Amino acid sequence: MTERVVGIGVGAKELATEDMILNIGPQHPSTHGVLRLRLTLDGERIATAEPIIGYMHRGAEKLFEVRDFRQIIMLANRHDWLAGFANELGVVLAAERMLGMEVPVRAVWARTLLAELNRVLSHLMFLGSYPLELGAITPIFYAFNERERIQAVMEEISGGRMHYMFNRVGGLKEDLPLGWLDRVSETVAETRRRVPDIEDLILNNEIFLARTKGVGVLSREQVLQYGVSGPIARASGVDIDLRRDQPYLAYPELPVKVVTRTAGDCHARFEILLEQLKVSLELADACVERLRSLPPGPINQRLPKVLKVPEGHTYAWTENPLGINGYYLVSKGDKTPWRLKLRSASYSNIQVLREMLPGHLVADMVAILGSMFFVVGDIDK
């Protein structure tokens, strides 16, 4: 058997004795950034698939080692650019654990609220962009309307739209603006009212159903073998969510509803994202009510001019919008980490493509790839 290697868009003769090696990416609209897929095709069907990563690698973990614990927050919130606030949390939680630091109650509840609003922003992006990849342009306008609404309150409190830089070791940068909680309540209520528009528009659309039902099935066993987490794992029946199972921040006091499906296909993953969006809106409302009932108090701890973390090591993990993020911090007692290893959700979520894509048509590749809900910067770090 012979192989023919081609680039995307280059024609090839249809010879029964040839396998075509097709490179999707690293620059291609269907790949969410600079991800490369090396496919071996048997006609129009995928025989093997190899995700090739590293095109965006910027050495964030090495840079952590030469930045102090204030500066690495800026680096950490950029690998998943859809979840900047959630990314910051892992770093500060790990440092606070090593310091034995207790964060003020107001900061705990405010962090939880902002984490859930950030989760809504991330989910809305994928709920809008996934149908777009399948040819439906209207849902992204609905999704971006709601994103802009929530971005407004996030920008008001932090000054940032993507990279919030609002977490600090010991709490938050500053207290909540006057009247901000009222504006959050109004925003959450309006978003909740408009989410059914997205659901009615796409979820039971016959074309969307044809492109996603039974396509890209990921089994529970594959999820566990590859360490897949988040909405993708729960769509395959893996009932795990750190907010409920190993709660942090204010989650022990919140009724975290974990949504699961068993089909494990593209449609189930989209359904999970939609249902989780509604859960996050409910959690945001609960956080607002609790913050209103708290007496005035500090939002952070006073820190020394030079913050040094005691010698030792710890592992902190959080339930990010895309799945489990882990932060392994090793300190030698200096103002910089000796080592800070980042376990990102997108890395495991994308590796399982080598198991999922074979046997599917090339036309289904875009539908499967889009349903894996990854950010390329979160893979390469």
mmCIF file of C-alpha atoms in Angstrom:
data_model
loop_
_atom_site.group_PDB
_atom_site.id
_atom_site.type_symbol
_atom_site.label_atom_id
_atom_site.label_comp_id
_atom_site.label_asym_id
_atom_site.label_seq_id
_atom_site.Cartn_x
_atom_site.Cartn_y
_atom_site.Cartn_z
ATOM 1 C CA MET A 1 0.000 0.000 0.000
ATOM 2 C CA THR A 2 1.242 3.482 -0.830
ATOM 3 C CA GLU A 3 0.594 6.738 0.922
ATOM 4 C CA ARG A 4 0.037 10.158 -0.549
ATOM 5 C CA VAL A 5 0.659 13.197 1.627
ATOM 6 C CA VAL A 6 -1.316 16.301 0.714
ATOM 7 C CA GLY A 7 -2.250 19.626 2.293
ATOM 8 C CA ILE A 8 -5.853 20.627 2.814
ATOM 9 C CA GLY A 9 -7.462 21.902 -0.348
ATOM 10 C CA VAL A 10 -5.161 19.938 -2.642
ATOM 11 C CA GLY A 11 -6.908 17.387 -4.833
ATOM 12 C CA ALA A 12 -5.836 13.780 -5.110
ATOM 13 C CA LYS A 13 -6.598 10.994 -7.564
ATOM 14 C CA GLU A 14 -9.108 8.460 -6.345
ATOM 15 C CA LEU A 15 -7.065 5.263 -6.332
ATOM 16 C CA ALA A 16 -8.290 2.301 -4.334
ATOM 17 C CA THR A 17 -4.732 1.310 -3.394
ATOM 18 C CA GLU A 18 -3.817 4.665 -1.860
ATOM 19 C CA ASP A 19 -4.232 6.073 1.637
ATOM 20 C CA MET A 20 -4.309 9.857 1.765
ATOM 21 C CA ILE A 21 -2.525 11.683 4.578
ATOM 22 C CA LEU A 22 -4.436 14.910 5.114
ATOM 23 C CA ASN A 23 -3.187 17.724 7.340
ATOM 24 C CA ILE A 24 -5.983 19.790 8.863
ATOM 25 C CA GLY A 25 -4.312 22.909 10.195
ATOM 26 C CA PRO A 26 -2.395 24.330 11.864
ATOM 27 C CA GLN A 27 -3.988 27.325 10.135
ATOM 28 C CA HIS A 28 -7.558 26.411 9.326
ATOM 29 C CA PRO A 29 -10.923 27.881 10.422
ATOM 30 C CA SER A 30 -12.188 24.560 11.789
ATOM 31 C CA THR A 31 -9.343 24.051 14.253
ATOM 32 C CA HIS A 32 -9.989 26.737 16.919
ATOM 33 C CA GLY A 33 -6.510 28.139 16.456
ATOM 34 C CA VAL A 34 -3.186 26.564 15.696
ATOM 35 C CA LEU A 35 -4.007 22.899 16.204
ATOM 36 C CA ARG A 36 -2.922 20.359 13.599
ATOM 37 C CA LEU A 37 -4.706 17.096 12.901
ATOM 38 C CA ARG A 38 -2.894 14.510 10.798
ATOM 39 C CA LEU A 39 -5.557 12.256 9.297
ATOM 40 C CA THR A 40 -5.104 9.064 7.323
ATOM 41 C CA LEU A 41 -8.080 8.710 4.997
ATOM 42 C CA ASP A 42 -9.543 5.630 3.382
ATOM 43 C CA GLY A 43 -11.690 7.311 0.786
ATOM 44 C CA GLU A 44 -13.846 9.777 2.733
ATOM 45 C CA ARG A 45 -13.523 7.864 5.972
ATOM 46 C CA ILE A 46 -10.907 8.578 8.648
ATOM 47 C CA ALA A 47 -8.625 5.610 9.313
ATOM 48 C CA THR A 48 -6.303 7.198 11.886
ATOM 49 C CA ALA A 49 -6.082 10.611 13.540
ATOM 50 C CA GLU A 50 -3.150 12.212 15.328
ATOM 51 C CA PRO A 51 -3.515 15.574 17.113
ATOM 52 C CA ILE A 52 -0.238 17.492 16.838
ATOM 53 C CA ILE A 53 0.133 20.289 19.371
ATOM 54 C CA GLY A 54 2.787 22.802 20.378
ATOM 55 C CA TYR A 55 2.335 25.555 17.810
ATOM 56 C CA MET A 56 1.252 28.034 20.507
ATOM 57 C CA HIS A 57 3.630 26.895 23.248
ATOM 58 C CA ARG A 58 4.912 29.930 25.180
ATOM 59 C CA GLY A 59 6.610 28.270 28.135
ATOM 60 C CA ALA A 60 4.251 29.614 30.796
ATOM 61 C CA GLU A 61 5.298 27.012 33.367
ATOM 62 C CA LYS A 62 8.955 28.025 33.014
ATOM 63 C CA LEU A 63 8.043 31.702 33.230
ATOM 64 C CA PHE A 64 6.234 30.972 36.519
ATOM 65 C CA GLU A 65 9.637 30.159 38.040
ATOM 66 C CA VAL A 66 11.038 33.675 37.501
ATOM 67 C CA ARG A 67 7.940 35.685 38.509
ATOM 68 C CA ASP A 68 6.765 36.359 42.049
ATOM 69 C CA PHE A 69 3.381 35.190 43.317
ATOM 70 C CA ARG A 70 1.697 38.423 42.265
ATOM 71 C CA GLN A 71 3.108 38.371 38.754
ATOM 72 C CA ILE A 72 2.291 34.741 37.933
ATOM 73 C CA ILE A 73 -1.433 35.489 38.274
ATOM 74 C CA MET A 74 -1.093 37.522 35.081
ATOM 75 C CA LEU A 75 0.543 34.596 33.266
ATOM 76 C CA ALA A 76 -1.876 31.994 34.622
ATOM 77 C CA ASN A 77 -5.060 33.703 33.488
ATOM 78 C CA ARG A 78 -4.081 33.608 29.813
ATOM 79 C CA HIS A 79 -3.842 29.933 28.854
ATOM 80 C CA ASP A 80 -7.623 29.561 28.598
ATOM 81 C CA TRP A 81 -8.556 33.019 27.376
ATOM 82 C CA LEU A 82 -12.269 32.309 27.820
ATOM 83 C CA ALA A 83 -11.885 31.674 31.563
ATOM 84 C CA GLY A 84 -9.347 34.185 32.849
ATOM 85 C CA PHE A 85 -10.840 34.531 36.326
ATOM 86 C CA ALA A 86 -11.135 30.767 36.810
ATOM 87 C CA ASN A 87 -7.487 30.310 35.799
ATOM 88 C CA GLU A 88 -6.310 32.813 38.411
ATOM 89 C CA LEU A 89 -8.121 30.933 41.162
ATOM 90 C CA GLY A 90 -5.925 27.831 41.060
ATOM 91 C CA VAL A 91 -2.739 29.834 41.596
ATOM 92 C CA VAL A 92 -4.030 31.886 44.515
ATOM 93 C CA LEU A 93 -5.711 28.874 46.156
ATOM 94 C CA ALA A 94 -2.443 26.917 46.014
ATOM 95 C CA ALA A 95 -0.428 29.815 47.443
ATOM 96 C CA GLU A 96 -2.986 30.458 50.209
ATOM 97 C CA ARG A 97 -2.957 26.785 51.159
ATOM 98 C CA MET A 98 0.850 26.838 51.503
ATOM 99 C CA LEU A 99 0.674 30.032 53.570
ATOM 100 C CA GLY A 100 -2.111 28.659 55.778
ATOM 101 C CA MET A 101 -4.003 31.833 54.981
ATOM 102 C CA GLU A 102 -7.703 32.277 55.695
ATOM 103 C CA VAL A 103 -9.464 34.469 53.136
ATOM 104 C CA PRO A 104 -12.202 36.911 54.301
ATOM 105 C CA VAL A 105 -15.758 35.602 53.896
ATOM 106 C CA ARG A 106 -16.721 38.415 51.520
ATOM 107 C CA ALA A 107 -13.838 37.474 49.231
ATOM 108 C CA VAL A 108 -14.836 33.797 49.260
ATOM 109 C CA TRP A 109 -18.391 34.543 48.131
ATOM 110 C CA ALA A 110 -17.343 37.212 45.640
ATOM 111 C CA ARG A 111 -14.813 34.814 44.096
ATOM 112 C CA THR A 112 -17.499 32.162 43.763
ATOM 113 C CA LEU A 113 -19.872 34.611 42.087
ATOM 114 C CA LEU A 114 -17.232 35.800 39.629
ATOM 115 C CA ALA A 115 -16.166 32.215 38.864
ATOM 116 C CA GLU A 116 -19.742 31.306 37.923
ATOM 117 C CA LEU A 117 -20.196 34.430 35.784
ATOM 118 C CA ASN A 118 -16.929 33.541 34.040
ATOM 119 C CA ARG A 119 -18.256 29.995 33.482
ATOM 120 C CA VAL A 120 -21.382 31.446 31.845
ATOM 121 C CA LEU A 121 -19.209 33.548 29.526
ATOM 122 C CA SER A 122 -17.180 30.507 28.457
ATOM 123 C CA HIS A 123 -20.248 28.330 27.872
ATOM 124 C CA LEU A 124 -21.994 31.035 25.850
ATOM 125 C CA MET A 125 -19.010 31.246 23.512
ATOM 126 C CA PHE A 126 -19.180 27.532 22.690
ATOM 127 C CA LEU A 127 -22.996 27.508 22.534
ATOM 128 C CA GLY A 128 -22.750 30.185 19.851
ATOM 129 C CA SER A 129 -19.653 29.072 17.963
ATOM 130 C CA TYR A 130 -20.441 25.350 17.717
ATOM 131 C CA PRO A 131 -23.602 25.803 15.599
ATOM 132 C CA LEU A 132 -21.627 28.282 13.490
ATOM 133 C CA GLU A 133 -19.144 25.549 12.621
ATOM 134 C CA LEU A 134 -22.044 23.410 11.433
ATOM 135 C CA GLY A 135 -23.405 26.187 9.232
ATOM 136 C CA ALA A 136 -25.883 27.939 11.551
ATOM 137 C CA ILE A 137 -24.859 31.591 11.882
ATOM 138 C CA THR A 138 -27.782 33.028 13.882
ATOM 139 C CA PRO A 139 -27.083 31.423 17.332
ATOM 140 C CA ILE A 140 -23.752 33.193 17.700
ATOM 141 C CA PHE A 141 -25.492 36.578 17.583
ATOM 142 C CA TYR A 142 -27.844 35.497 20.378
ATOM 143 C CA ALA A 143 -24.942 34.128 22.417
ATOM 144 C CA PHE A 144 -22.802 37.231 21.964
ATOM 145 C CA ASN A 145 -25.643 39.503 23.037
ATOM 146 C CA GLU A 146 -25.698 37.684 26.377
ATOM 147 C CA ARG A 147 -21.911 37.601 26.584
ATOM 148 C CA GLU A 148 -21.770 41.365 26.187
ATOM 149 C CA ARG A 149 -24.360 41.775 28.922
ATOM 150 C CA ILE A 150 -22.285 39.737 31.390
ATOM 151 C CA GLN A 151 -18.984 41.190 30.170
ATOM 152 C CA ALA A 152 -20.296 44.616 31.173
ATOM 153 C CA VAL A 153 -20.605 43.690 34.860
ATOM 154 C CA MET A 154 -17.275 41.807 34.806
ATOM 155 C CA GLU A 155 -15.569 44.808 33.237
ATOM 156 C CA GLU A 156 -17.167 47.163 35.754
ATOM 157 C CA ILE A 157 -15.712 45.329 38.724
ATOM 158 C CA SER A 158 -12.271 44.430 37.330
ATOM 159 C CA GLY A 159 -11.542 46.818 34.456
ATOM 160 C CA GLY A 160 -10.816 43.882 32.122
ATOM 161 C CA ARG A 161 -12.856 42.065 29.512
ATOM 162 C CA MET A 162 -10.817 38.868 29.143
ATOM 163 C CA HIS A 163 -7.842 38.986 31.519
ATOM 164 C CA TYR A 164 -9.422 40.258 34.700
ATOM 165 C CA MET A 165 -6.416 40.196 37.067
ATOM 166 C CA PHE A 166 -8.840 40.613 39.973
ATOM 167 C CA ASN A 167 -7.673 37.765 42.231
ATOM 168 C CA ARG A 168 -4.952 38.366 44.764
ATOM 169 C CA VAL A 169 -3.260 36.031 47.209
ATOM 170 C CA GLY A 170 -5.485 36.573 50.242
ATOM 171 C CA GLY A 171 -8.629 37.736 48.462
ATOM 172 C CA LEU A 172 -9.588 40.148 45.695
ATOM 173 C CA LYS A 173 -8.076 43.358 44.381
ATOM 174 C CA GLU A 174 -10.798 45.614 45.826
ATOM 175 C CA ASP A 175 -14.349 45.599 47.159
ATOM 176 C CA LEU A 176 -17.481 45.422 45.037
ATOM 177 C CA PRO A 177 -18.658 48.743 43.542
ATOM 178 C CA LEU A 178 -21.761 50.377 44.999
ATOM 179 C CA GLY A 179 -24.888 48.982 43.339
ATOM 180 C CA TRP A 180 -22.918 46.309 41.470
ATOM 181 C CA LEU A 181 -24.847 43.393 42.989
ATOM 182 C CA ASP A 182 -28.130 44.901 41.752
ATOM 183 C CA ARG A 183 -26.727 45.137 38.232
ATOM 184 C CA VAL A 184 -25.542 41.521 38.441
ATOM 185 C CA SER A 185 -29.039 40.384 39.479
ATOM 186 C CA GLU A 186 -30.613 42.238 36.567
ATOM 187 C CA THR A 187 -28.060 40.803 34.135
ATOM 188 C CA VAL A 188 -28.508 37.222 35.359
ATOM 189 C CA ALA A 189 -32.310 37.533 35.176
ATOM 190 C CA GLU A 190 -32.179 38.891 31.638
ATOM 191 C CA THR A 191 -29.732 36.206 30.498
ATOM 192 C CA ARG A 192 -31.921 33.492 32.031
ATOM 193 C CA ARG A 193 -34.900 34.903 30.160
ATOM 194 C CA ARG A 194 -33.062 34.794 26.828
ATOM 195 C CA VAL A 195 -31.315 31.419 27.080
ATOM 196 C CA PRO A 196 -34.457 29.563 25.838
ATOM 197 C CA ASP A 197 -34.136 31.540 22.588
ATOM 198 C CA ILE A 198 -30.811 29.810 21.885
ATOM 199 C CA GLU A 199 -32.244 26.472 22.977
ATOM 200 C CA ASP A 200 -35.341 26.763 20.758
ATOM 201 C CA LEU A 201 -33.269 27.950 17.827
ATOM 202 C CA ILE A 202 -30.782 25.110 17.652
ATOM 203 C CA LEU A 203 -31.240 22.187 20.073
ATOM 204 C CA ASN A 204 -34.034 20.372 18.217
ATOM 205 C CA ASN A 205 -33.279 21.706 14.749
ATOM 206 C CA GLU A 206 -33.470 18.749 12.372
ATOM 207 C CA ILE A 207 -30.218 19.645 10.602
ATOM 208 C CA PHE A 208 -28.406 20.069 13.921
ATOM 209 C CA LEU A 209 -29.794 16.737 15.123
ATOM 210 C CA ALA A 210 -28.649 14.994 11.937
ATOM 211 C CA ARG A 211 -25.126 16.390 12.323
ATOM 212 C CA THR A 212 -24.742 15.614 16.054
ATOM 213 C CA LYS A 213 -26.935 12.660 17.140
ATOM 214 C CA GLY A 214 -24.861 9.480 17.297
ATOM 215 C CA VAL A 215 -21.796 11.309 15.956
ATOM 216 C CA GLY A 216 -18.506 11.335 17.837
ATOM 217 C CA VAL A 217 -19.554 8.942 20.598
ATOM 218 C CA LEU A 218 -17.098 8.939 23.498
ATOM 219 C CA SER A 219 -17.452 6.019 25.889
ATOM 220 C CA ARG A 220 -17.156 6.198 29.654
ATOM 221 C CA GLU A 221 -14.096 3.938 29.501
ATOM 222 C CA GLN A 222 -12.313 6.258 27.059
ATOM 223 C CA VAL A 223 -13.091 9.228 29.301
ATOM 224 C CA LEU A 224 -11.467 7.501 32.276
ATOM 225 C CA GLN A 225 -8.467 6.254 30.280
ATOM 226 C CA TYR A 226 -7.577 9.685 28.904
ATOM 227 C CA GLY A 227 -8.460 11.770 31.962
ATOM 228 C CA VAL A 228 -11.158 13.696 30.120
ATOM 229 C CA SER A 229 -13.153 15.955 32.435
ATOM 230 C CA GLY A 230 -15.764 18.693 32.527
ATOM 231 C CA PRO A 231 -18.832 18.823 30.269
ATOM 232 C CA ILE A 232 -17.356 16.260 27.864
ATOM 233 C CA ALA A 233 -16.915 13.650 30.602
ATOM 234 C CA ARG A 234 -20.360 14.286 32.068
ATOM 235 C CA ALA A 235 -21.938 13.859 28.627
ATOM 236 C CA SER A 236 -20.576 10.295 28.681
ATOM 237 C CA GLY A 237 -22.060 9.490 32.077
ATOM 238 C CA VAL A 238 -19.027 10.275 34.263
ATOM 239 C CA ASP A 239 -20.667 11.979 37.252
ATOM 240 C CA ILE A 240 -17.839 14.117 38.610
ATOM 241 C CA ASP A 241 -17.711 17.803 39.465
ATOM 242 C CA LEU A 242 -15.171 19.191 41.931
ATOM 243 C CA ARG A 243 -17.595 21.896 43.047
ATOM 244 C CA ARG A 244 -19.700 19.123 44.604
ATOM 245 C CA ASP A 245 -17.199 16.292 45.152
ATOM 246 C CA GLN A 246 -14.232 18.244 46.574
ATOM 247 C CA PRO A 247 -15.744 21.675 47.166
ATOM 248 C CA TYR A 248 -13.672 24.826 47.467
ATOM 249 C CA LEU A 249 -14.551 28.543 47.832
ATOM 250 C CA ALA A 250 -18.227 28.784 48.907
ATOM 251 C CA TYR A 251 -19.384 25.664 47.059
ATOM 252 C CA PRO A 252 -19.842 23.581 50.253
ATOM 253 C CA GLU A 253 -22.777 25.894 51.097
ATOM 254 C CA LEU A 254 -24.301 25.894 47.607
ATOM 255 C CA PRO A 255 -26.611 23.305 46.005
ATOM 256 C CA VAL A 256 -24.439 22.403 43.009
ATOM 257 C CA LYS A 257 -26.520 20.436 40.532
ATOM 258 C CA VAL A 258 -24.374 18.160 38.362
ATOM 259 C CA VAL A 259 -25.924 17.494 34.949
ATOM 260 C CA THR A 260 -25.040 14.251 33.137
ATOM 261 C CA ARG A 261 -25.996 12.384 29.984
ATOM 262 C CA THR A 262 -25.162 8.863 28.815
ATOM 263 C CA ALA A 263 -25.175 9.144 25.006
ATOM 264 C CA GLY A 264 -21.652 10.595 24.862
ATOM 265 C CA ASP A 265 -22.213 12.066 21.387
ATOM 266 C CA CYS A 266 -21.912 15.603 20.035
ATOM 267 C CA HIS A 267 -25.540 16.379 20.847
ATOM 268 C CA ALA A 268 -25.170 15.236 24.471
ATOM 269 C CA ARG A 269 -22.115 17.471 24.918
ATOM 270 C CA PHE A 270 -24.052 20.474 23.606
ATOM 271 C CA GLU A 271 -26.988 19.649 25.912
ATOM 272 C CA ILE A 272 -24.674 19.450 28.932
ATOM 273 C CA LEU A 273 -23.239 22.870 28.162
ATOM 274 C CA LEU A 274 -26.699 24.375 27.868
ATOM 275 C CA GLU A 275 -27.904 22.830 31.145
ATOM 276 C CA GLN A 276 -24.717 23.829 32.984
ATOM 277 C CA LEU A 277 -25.260 27.391 31.863
ATOM 278 C CA LYS A 278 -28.624 27.414 33.638
ATOM 279 C CA VAL A 279 -27.057 25.899 36.787
ATOM 280 C CA SER A 280 -24.374 28.595 36.847
ATOM 281 C CA LEU A 281 -27.005 31.321 36.615
ATOM 282 C CA GLU A 282 -28.780 29.804 39.645
ATOM 283 C CA LEU A 283 -25.506 29.646 41.595
ATOM 284 C CA ALA A 284 -24.754 33.272 40.693
ATOM 285 C CA ASP A 285 -28.130 34.318 42.101
ATOM 286 C CA ALA A 286 -27.430 32.421 45.330
ATOM 287 C CA CYS A 287 -24.033 34.138 45.689
ATOM 288 C CA VAL A 288 -25.578 37.572 45.161
ATOM 289 C CA GLU A 289 -28.155 36.946 47.896
ATOM 290 C CA ARG A 290 -25.475 35.771 50.320
ATOM 291 C CA LEU A 291 -23.233 38.767 49.593
ATOM 292 C CA ARG A 292 -26.165 41.103 50.261
ATOM 293 C CA SER A 293 -26.666 39.514 53.678
ATOM 294 C CA LEU A 294 -22.998 39.758 54.755
ATOM 295 C CA PRO A 295 -21.956 42.674 56.989
ATOM 296 C CA PRO A 296 -19.307 45.108 55.723
ATOM 297 C CA GLY A 297 -15.818 43.715 56.065
ATOM 298 C CA PRO A 298 -12.444 43.259 54.382
ATOM 299 C CA ILE A 299 -12.151 41.792 50.884
ATOM 300 C CA ASN A 300 -8.488 40.752 51.188
ATOM 301 C CA GLN A 301 -5.609 40.175 53.559
ATOM 302 C CA ARG A 302 -2.782 42.635 54.079
ATOM 303 C CA LEU A 303 0.385 41.156 52.588
ATOM 304 C CA PRO A 304 4.051 41.948 53.134
ATOM 305 C CA LYS A 305 5.842 43.929 50.457
ATOM 306 C CA VAL A 306 7.721 40.787 49.450
ATOM 307 C CA LEU A 307 5.517 37.688 49.649
ATOM 308 C CA LYS A 308 7.398 34.461 50.285
ATOM 309 C CA VAL A 309 5.632 31.097 50.359
ATOM 310 C CA PRO A 310 6.980 28.577 52.913
ATOM 311 C CA GLU A 311 8.996 25.606 51.730
ATOM 312 C CA GLY A 312 6.886 22.620 50.741
ATOM 313 C CA HIS A 313 4.473 21.507 48.065
ATOM 314 C CA THR A 314 0.737 21.329 47.472
ATOM 315 C CA TYR A 315 -1.763 20.489 44.757
ATOM 316 C CA ALA A 316 -4.863 22.586 44.186
ATOM 317 C CA TRP A 317 -7.470 21.812 41.580
ATOM 318 C CA THR A 318 -10.579 23.594 40.394
ATOM 319 C CA GLU A 319 -13.599 22.824 38.211
ATOM 320 C CA ASN A 320 -12.925 25.178 35.307
ATOM 321 C CA PRO A 321 -15.512 25.702 32.544
ATOM 322 C CA LEU A 322 -13.689 23.215 30.282
ATOM 323 C CA GLY A 323 -12.915 20.669 32.993
ATOM 324 C CA ILE A 324 -10.470 20.036 35.826
ATOM 325 C CA ASN A 325 -7.470 22.348 36.146
ATOM 326 C CA GLY A 326 -4.710 21.273 38.531
ATOM 327 C CA TYR A 327 -1.874 23.356 39.982
ATOM 328 C CA TYR A 328 1.087 21.560 41.580
ATOM 329 C CA LEU A 329 3.095 24.154 43.500
ATOM 330 C CA VAL A 330 6.575 23.444 44.886
ATOM 331 C CA SER A 331 8.233 26.184 46.935
ATOM 332 C CA LYS A 332 11.746 26.525 48.371
ATOM 333 C CA GLY A 333 10.688 29.423 50.576
ATOM 334 C CA ASP A 334 11.422 32.119 47.994
ATOM 335 C CA LYS A 335 9.256 34.853 46.503
ATOM 336 C CA THR A 336 8.955 32.797 43.278
ATOM 337 C CA PRO A 337 7.744 29.200 42.853
ATOM 338 C CA TRP A 338 10.465 26.592 42.465
ATOM 339 C CA ARG A 339 7.981 24.733 40.233
ATOM 340 C CA LEU A 340 4.350 25.313 39.285
ATOM 341 C CA LYS A 341 2.994 22.536 37.087
ATOM 342 C CA LEU A 342 -0.295 23.205 35.337
ATOM 343 C CA ARG A 343 -2.698 20.388 34.463
ATOM 344 C CA SER A 344 -5.102 21.902 31.944
ATOM 345 C CA ALA A 345 -8.454 20.436 30.933
ATOM 346 C CA SER A 346 -8.084 20.978 27.183
ATOM 347 C CA TYR A 347 -4.934 18.822 26.914
ATOM 348 C CA SER A 348 -6.696 15.594 27.897
ATOM 349 C CA ASN A 349 -9.871 16.557 26.066
ATOM 350 C CA ILE A 350 -8.007 16.836 22.764
ATOM 351 C CA GLN A 351 -5.828 13.716 23.113
ATOM 352 C CA VAL A 352 -8.888 11.462 23.002
ATOM 353 C CA LEU A 353 -9.528 12.550 19.378
ATOM 354 C CA ARG A 354 -7.194 9.760 18.225
ATOM 355 C CA GLU A 355 -9.791 7.323 19.575
ATOM 356 C CA MET A 356 -12.918 9.204 18.478
ATOM 357 C CA LEU A 357 -12.238 10.247 14.888
ATOM 358 C CA PRO A 358 -11.336 6.902 13.204
ATOM 359 C CA GLY A 359 -14.340 5.415 11.416
ATOM 360 C CA HIS A 360 -16.072 8.757 10.888
ATOM 361 C CA LEU A 361 -16.410 10.672 7.656
ATOM 362 C CA VAL A 362 -14.262 13.747 7.070
ATOM 363 C CA ALA A 363 -17.493 15.775 6.991
ATOM 364 C CA ASP A 364 -18.159 14.746 10.619
ATOM 365 C CA MET A 365 -14.679 15.760 11.755
ATOM 366 C CA VAL A 366 -15.625 19.421 12.203
ATOM 367 C CA ALA A 367 -18.739 18.484 14.207
ATOM 368 C CA ILE A 368 -16.702 16.249 16.525
ATOM 369 C CA LEU A 369 -13.828 18.688 16.901
ATOM 370 C CA GLY A 370 -16.132 21.590 17.789
ATOM 371 C CA SER A 371 -17.977 19.518 20.398
ATOM 372 C CA MET A 372 -14.782 18.840 22.376
ATOM 373 C CA PHE A 373 -14.848 22.405 23.786
ATOM 374 C CA PHE A 374 -11.149 23.179 24.005
ATOM 375 C CA VAL A 375 -8.958 26.268 23.826
ATOM 376 C CA VAL A 376 -5.633 25.782 22.058
ATOM 377 C CA GLY A 377 -3.725 27.965 24.534
ATOM 378 C CA ASP A 378 -5.003 25.676 27.282
ATOM 379 C CA ILE A 379 -3.393 22.716 25.494
ATOM 380 C CA ASP A 380 0.012 24.235 24.840
ATOM 381 C CA LYS A 381 0.401 26.447 27.946
#
